[in-house]
Amino acid sequence: MKLVGFLLLVTIITLSLEVQELQASVIPLKLLGTCIDLCTSDWDCDLGESCISNGCGHICMAG
């Protein structure tokens, strides 16, 4: 019984980490399609951010 509980705990932790990674990669809806260029290259962004297209303009996003 202890083994089953341990395996269940490991599974829950693994799934939690995967969900956190997916949430971090989702672009907030308010930034989708904003037609302004806030950056032209990664050099325009803060450390740890990248200049990415949001479908209409470019924004800095952590990644």
Tab-separated table of N, CA, C and O in Angstrom:
chain	number	residue	atom	x	y	z
A	1	MET	N	0.819	-1.192	0.000
A	1	MET	CA	0.000	0.000	0.000
A	1	MET	C	0.869	1.265	0.000
A	1	MET	O	0.515	2.243	-0.624
A	2	LYS	N	1.984	1.212	0.717
A	2	LYS	CA	2.875	2.373	0.747
A	2	LYS	C	3.460	2.645	-0.626
A	2	LYS	O	3.633	3.798	-1.008
A	3	LEU	N	3.746	1.588	-1.388
A	3	LEU	CA	4.307	1.745	-2.732
A	3	LEU	C	3.308	2.448	-3.653
A	3	LEU	O	3.675	3.328	-4.424
A	4	VAL	N	2.056	2.074	-3.553
A	4	VAL	CA	1.016	2.700	-4.380
A	4	VAL	C	0.908	4.184	-4.057
A	4	VAL	O	0.823	5.025	-4.957
A	5	GLY	N	0.922	4.526	-2.786
A	5	GLY	CA	0.868	5.933	-2.391
A	5	GLY	C	2.071	6.713	-2.890
A	5	GLY	O	1.940	7.846	-3.354
A	6	PHE	N	3.243	6.093	-2.809
A	6	PHE	CA	4.459	6.744	-3.287
A	6	PHE	C	4.401	6.974	-4.792
A	6	PHE	O	4.726	8.061	-5.278
A	7	LEU	N	3.970	5.963	-5.551
A	7	LEU	CA	3.865	6.104	-7.004
A	7	LEU	C	2.834	7.164	-7.388
A	7	LEU	O	3.031	7.923	-8.338
A	8	LEU	N	1.754	7.226	-6.641
A	8	LEU	CA	0.744	8.256	-6.890
A	8	LEU	C	1.312	9.648	-6.650
A	8	LEU	O	1.104	10.568	-7.443
A	9	LEU	N	2.067	9.813	-5.592
A	9	LEU	CA	2.693	11.098	-5.278
A	9	LEU	C	3.677	11.512	-6.371
A	9	LEU	O	3.679	12.661	-6.811
A	10	VAL	N	4.495	10.583	-6.829
A	10	VAL	CA	5.459	10.875	-7.896
A	10	VAL	C	4.730	11.279	-9.173
A	10	VAL	O	5.122	12.233	-9.858
A	11	THR	N	3.647	10.600	-9.488
A	11	THR	CA	2.866	10.929	-10.684
A	11	THR	C	2.271	12.330	-10.583
A	11	THR	O	2.320	13.112	-11.535
A	12	ILE	N	1.728	12.670	-9.435
A	12	ILE	CA	1.127	14.000	-9.242
A	12	ILE	C	2.183	15.092	-9.359
A	12	ILE	O	1.956	16.117	-10.000
A	13	ILE	N	3.338	14.883	-8.776
A	13	ILE	CA	4.419	15.876	-8.858
A	13	ILE	C	4.873	16.050	-10.298
A	13	ILE	O	5.063	17.171	-10.773
A	14	THR	N	5.032	14.950	-11.025
A	14	THR	CA	5.460	15.011	-12.428
A	14	THR	C	4.440	15.776	-13.259
A	14	THR	O	4.811	16.644	-14.062
A	15	LEU	N	3.165	15.473	-13.092
A	15	LEU	CA	2.129	16.176	-13.844
A	15	LEU	C	2.085	17.657	-13.480
A	15	LEU	O	1.884	18.505	-14.345
A	16	SER	N	2.291	17.985	-12.224
A	16	SER	CA	2.298	19.371	-11.780
A	16	SER	C	3.417	20.155	-12.464
A	16	SER	O	3.215	21.288	-12.904
A	17	LEU	N	4.595	19.553	-12.562
A	17	LEU	CA	5.719	20.223	-13.219
A	17	LEU	C	5.440	20.432	-14.699
A	17	LEU	O	5.776	21.474	-15.265
A	18	GLU	N	4.810	19.454	-15.350
A	18	GLU	CA	4.481	19.598	-16.768
A	18	GLU	C	3.456	20.712	-16.987
A	18	GLU	O	3.563	21.482	-17.928
A	19	VAL	N	2.475	20.808	-16.108
A	19	VAL	CA	1.469	21.869	-16.214
A	19	VAL	C	2.118	23.239	-16.034
A	19	VAL	O	1.811	24.176	-16.759
A	20	GLN	N	3.044	23.361	-15.088
A	20	GLN	CA	3.737	24.630	-14.872
A	20	GLN	C	4.526	25.038	-16.101
A	20	GLN	O	4.547	26.212	-16.476
A	21	GLU	N	5.182	24.079	-16.768
A	21	GLU	CA	5.936	24.386	-17.984
A	21	GLU	C	5.000	24.856	-19.088
A	21	GLU	O	5.306	25.801	-19.813
A	22	LEU	N	3.845	24.214	-19.227
A	22	LEU	CA	2.885	24.620	-20.251
A	22	LEU	C	2.321	26.008	-19.965
A	22	LEU	O	2.156	26.812	-20.868
A	23	GLN	N	2.033	26.299	-18.700
A	23	GLN	CA	1.508	27.617	-18.347
A	23	GLN	C	2.519	28.710	-18.647
A	23	GLN	O	2.155	29.800	-19.066
A	24	ALA	N	3.797	28.424	-18.461
A	24	ALA	CA	4.832	29.417	-18.712
A	24	ALA	C	4.978	29.711	-20.202
A	24	ALA	O	5.411	30.786	-20.584
A	25	SER	N	4.606	28.759	-21.039
A	25	SER	CA	4.792	28.941	-22.478
A	25	SER	C	3.582	29.577	-23.160
A	25	SER	O	3.644	29.908	-24.329
A	26	VAL	N	2.487	29.755	-22.456
A	26	VAL	CA	1.277	30.338	-23.029
A	26	VAL	C	1.402	31.857	-23.030
A	26	VAL	O	1.717	32.476	-22.028
A	27	ILE	N	1.136	32.466	-24.175
A	27	ILE	CA	1.179	33.924	-24.297
A	27	ILE	C	-0.133	34.491	-23.764
A	27	ILE	O	-1.207	34.039	-24.154
A	28	PRO	N	-0.074	35.476	-22.873
A	28	PRO	CA	-1.316	36.075	-22.366
A	28	PRO	C	-2.181	36.609	-23.503
A	28	PRO	O	-1.679	37.197	-24.457
A	29	LEU	N	-3.494	36.400	-23.423
A	29	LEU	CA	-4.407	36.799	-24.490
A	29	LEU	C	-4.357	38.287	-24.776
A	29	LEU	O	-4.536	38.706	-25.908
A	30	LYS	N	-4.122	39.107	-23.766
A	30	LYS	CA	-4.117	40.552	-23.993
A	30	LYS	C	-2.965	40.984	-24.899
A	30	LYS	O	-3.001	42.053	-25.474
A	31	LEU	N	-1.934	40.145	-25.057
A	31	LEU	CA	-0.802	40.495	-25.902
A	31	LEU	C	-0.918	39.909	-27.308
A	31	LEU	O	-0.166	40.279	-28.187
A	32	LEU	N	-1.862	38.997	-27.510
A	32	LEU	CA	-2.029	38.409	-28.836
A	32	LEU	C	-2.602	39.432	-29.801
A	32	LEU	O	-3.620	40.060	-29.511
A	33	GLY	N	-1.953	39.603	-30.922
A	33	GLY	CA	-2.468	40.471	-31.957
A	33	GLY	C	-2.302	41.955	-31.718
A	33	GLY	O	-2.840	42.745	-32.466
A	34	THR	N	-1.564	42.357	-30.674
A	34	THR	CA	-1.311	43.775	-30.454
A	34	THR	C	-0.355	44.251	-31.541
A	34	THR	O	0.771	43.787	-31.634
A	35	CYS	N	-0.806	45.157	-32.365
A	35	CYS	CA	-0.038	45.541	-33.557
A	35	CYS	C	0.936	46.680	-33.291
A	35	CYS	O	0.896	47.726	-33.944
A	36	ILE	N	1.790	46.487	-32.310
A	36	ILE	CA	2.870	47.428	-32.064
A	36	ILE	C	4.153	46.631	-31.895
A	36	ILE	O	4.141	45.487	-31.456
A	37	ASP	N	5.238	47.224	-32.295
A	37	ASP	CA	6.542	46.584	-32.146
A	37	ASP	C	7.235	47.164	-30.922
A	37	ASP	O	7.740	48.288	-30.957
A	38	LEU	N	7.244	46.398	-29.842
A	38	LEU	CA	7.919	46.829	-28.621
A	38	LEU	C	9.390	46.456	-28.650
A	38	LEU	O	10.145	46.888	-27.783
A	39	CYS	N	9.786	45.649	-29.636
A	39	CYS	CA	11.186	45.253	-29.780
A	39	CYS	C	11.431	44.842	-31.231
A	39	CYS	O	10.489	44.569	-31.974
A	40	THR	N	12.693	44.855	-31.623
A	40	THR	CA	13.057	44.379	-32.959
A	40	THR	C	14.026	43.208	-32.891
A	40	THR	O	14.199	42.495	-33.873
A	41	SER	N	14.675	43.029	-31.737
A	41	SER	CA	15.584	41.899	-31.529
A	41	SER	C	15.676	41.618	-30.034
A	41	SER	O	15.179	42.397	-29.214
A	42	ASP	N	16.302	40.516	-29.665
A	42	ASP	CA	16.461	40.157	-28.251
A	42	ASP	C	17.239	41.219	-27.477
A	42	ASP	O	17.080	41.359	-26.269
A	43	TRP	N	18.057	41.999	-28.153
A	43	TRP	CA	18.853	43.046	-27.503
A	43	TRP	C	17.967	44.144	-26.928
A	43	TRP	O	18.355	44.860	-26.008
A	44	ASP	N	16.750	44.283	-27.456
A	44	ASP	CA	15.816	45.301	-26.961
A	44	ASP	C	15.095	44.867	-25.686
A	44	ASP	O	14.417	45.670	-25.057
A	45	CYS	N	15.229	43.591	-25.313
A	45	CYS	CA	14.494	43.022	-24.175
A	45	CYS	C	15.391	42.920	-22.942
A	45	CYS	O	16.609	42.962	-23.040
A	46	ASP	N	14.742	42.759	-21.790
A	46	ASP	CA	15.474	42.546	-20.542
A	46	ASP	C	16.161	41.185	-20.551
A	46	ASP	O	15.813	40.300	-21.345
A	47	LEU	N	17.097	41.018	-19.651
A	47	LEU	CA	17.812	39.756	-19.507
A	47	LEU	C	16.828	38.618	-19.254
A	47	LEU	O	15.942	38.732	-18.422
A	48	GLY	N	16.959	37.541	-20.012
A	48	GLY	CA	16.074	36.393	-19.864
A	48	GLY	C	14.820	36.471	-20.715
A	48	GLY	O	13.993	35.563	-20.673
A	49	GLU	N	14.652	37.536	-21.485
A	49	GLU	CA	13.497	37.673	-22.359
A	49	GLU	C	13.933	37.613	-23.818
A	49	GLU	O	15.084	37.894	-24.146
A	50	SER	N	12.991	37.249	-24.672
A	50	SER	CA	13.242	37.187	-26.109
A	50	SER	C	12.206	38.029	-26.835
A	50	SER	O	11.067	38.151	-26.384
A	51	CYS	N	12.592	38.583	-27.957
A	51	CYS	CA	11.678	39.346	-28.794
A	51	CYS	C	10.948	38.349	-29.702
A	51	CYS	O	11.569	37.659	-30.501
A	52	ILE	N	9.618	38.252	-29.543
A	52	ILE	CA	8.854	37.291	-30.325
A	52	ILE	C	7.688	37.980	-31.027
A	52	ILE	O	7.218	39.027	-30.593
A	53	SER	N	7.236	37.367	-32.103
A	53	SER	CA	6.058	37.867	-32.810
A	53	SER	C	4.817	37.412	-32.070
A	53	SER	O	4.733	36.280	-31.595
A	54	ASN	N	3.833	38.305	-31.973
A	54	ASN	CA	2.566	37.932	-31.353
A	54	ASN	C	1.468	37.808	-32.397
A	54	ASN	O	0.295	37.798	-32.086
A	55	GLY	N	1.852	37.739	-33.654
A	55	GLY	CA	0.882	37.610	-34.730
A	55	GLY	C	0.651	38.901	-35.482
A	55	GLY	O	0.128	38.894	-36.582
A	56	CYS	N	1.065	40.015	-34.891
A	56	CYS	CA	0.873	41.300	-35.558
A	56	CYS	C	2.054	42.235	-35.309
A	56	CYS	O	2.471	42.938	-36.205
A	57	GLY	N	2.601	42.220	-34.109
A	57	GLY	CA	3.757	43.034	-33.755
A	57	GLY	C	4.798	42.165	-33.080
A	57	GLY	O	4.812	40.946	-33.256
A	58	HIS	N	5.673	42.774	-32.314
A	58	HIS	CA	6.710	42.043	-31.580
A	58	HIS	C	6.738	42.515	-30.128
A	58	HIS	O	6.630	43.713	-29.874
A	59	ILE	N	6.870	41.550	-29.214
A	59	ILE	CA	6.900	41.849	-27.785
A	59	ILE	C	8.014	41.061	-27.116
A	59	ILE	O	8.487	40.066	-27.645
A	60	CYS	N	8.449	41.509	-25.940
A	60	CYS	CA	9.440	40.791	-25.145
A	60	CYS	C	8.708	39.825	-24.216
A	60	CYS	O	7.772	40.211	-23.530
A	61	MET	N	9.133	38.581	-24.240
A	61	MET	CA	8.530	37.563	-23.371
A	61	MET	C	9.639	36.756	-22.720
A	61	MET	O	10.662	36.481	-23.347
A	62	ALA	N	9.431	36.378	-21.467
A	62	ALA	CA	10.388	35.515	-20.772
A	62	ALA	C	10.413	34.171	-21.475
A	62	ALA	O	9.396	33.653	-21.903
A	63	GLY	N	11.579	33.633	-21.593
A	63	GLY	CA	11.635	32.339	-22.270
A	63	GLY	C	12.978	31.855	-22.283
A	63	GLY	O	13.559	30.957	-22.466
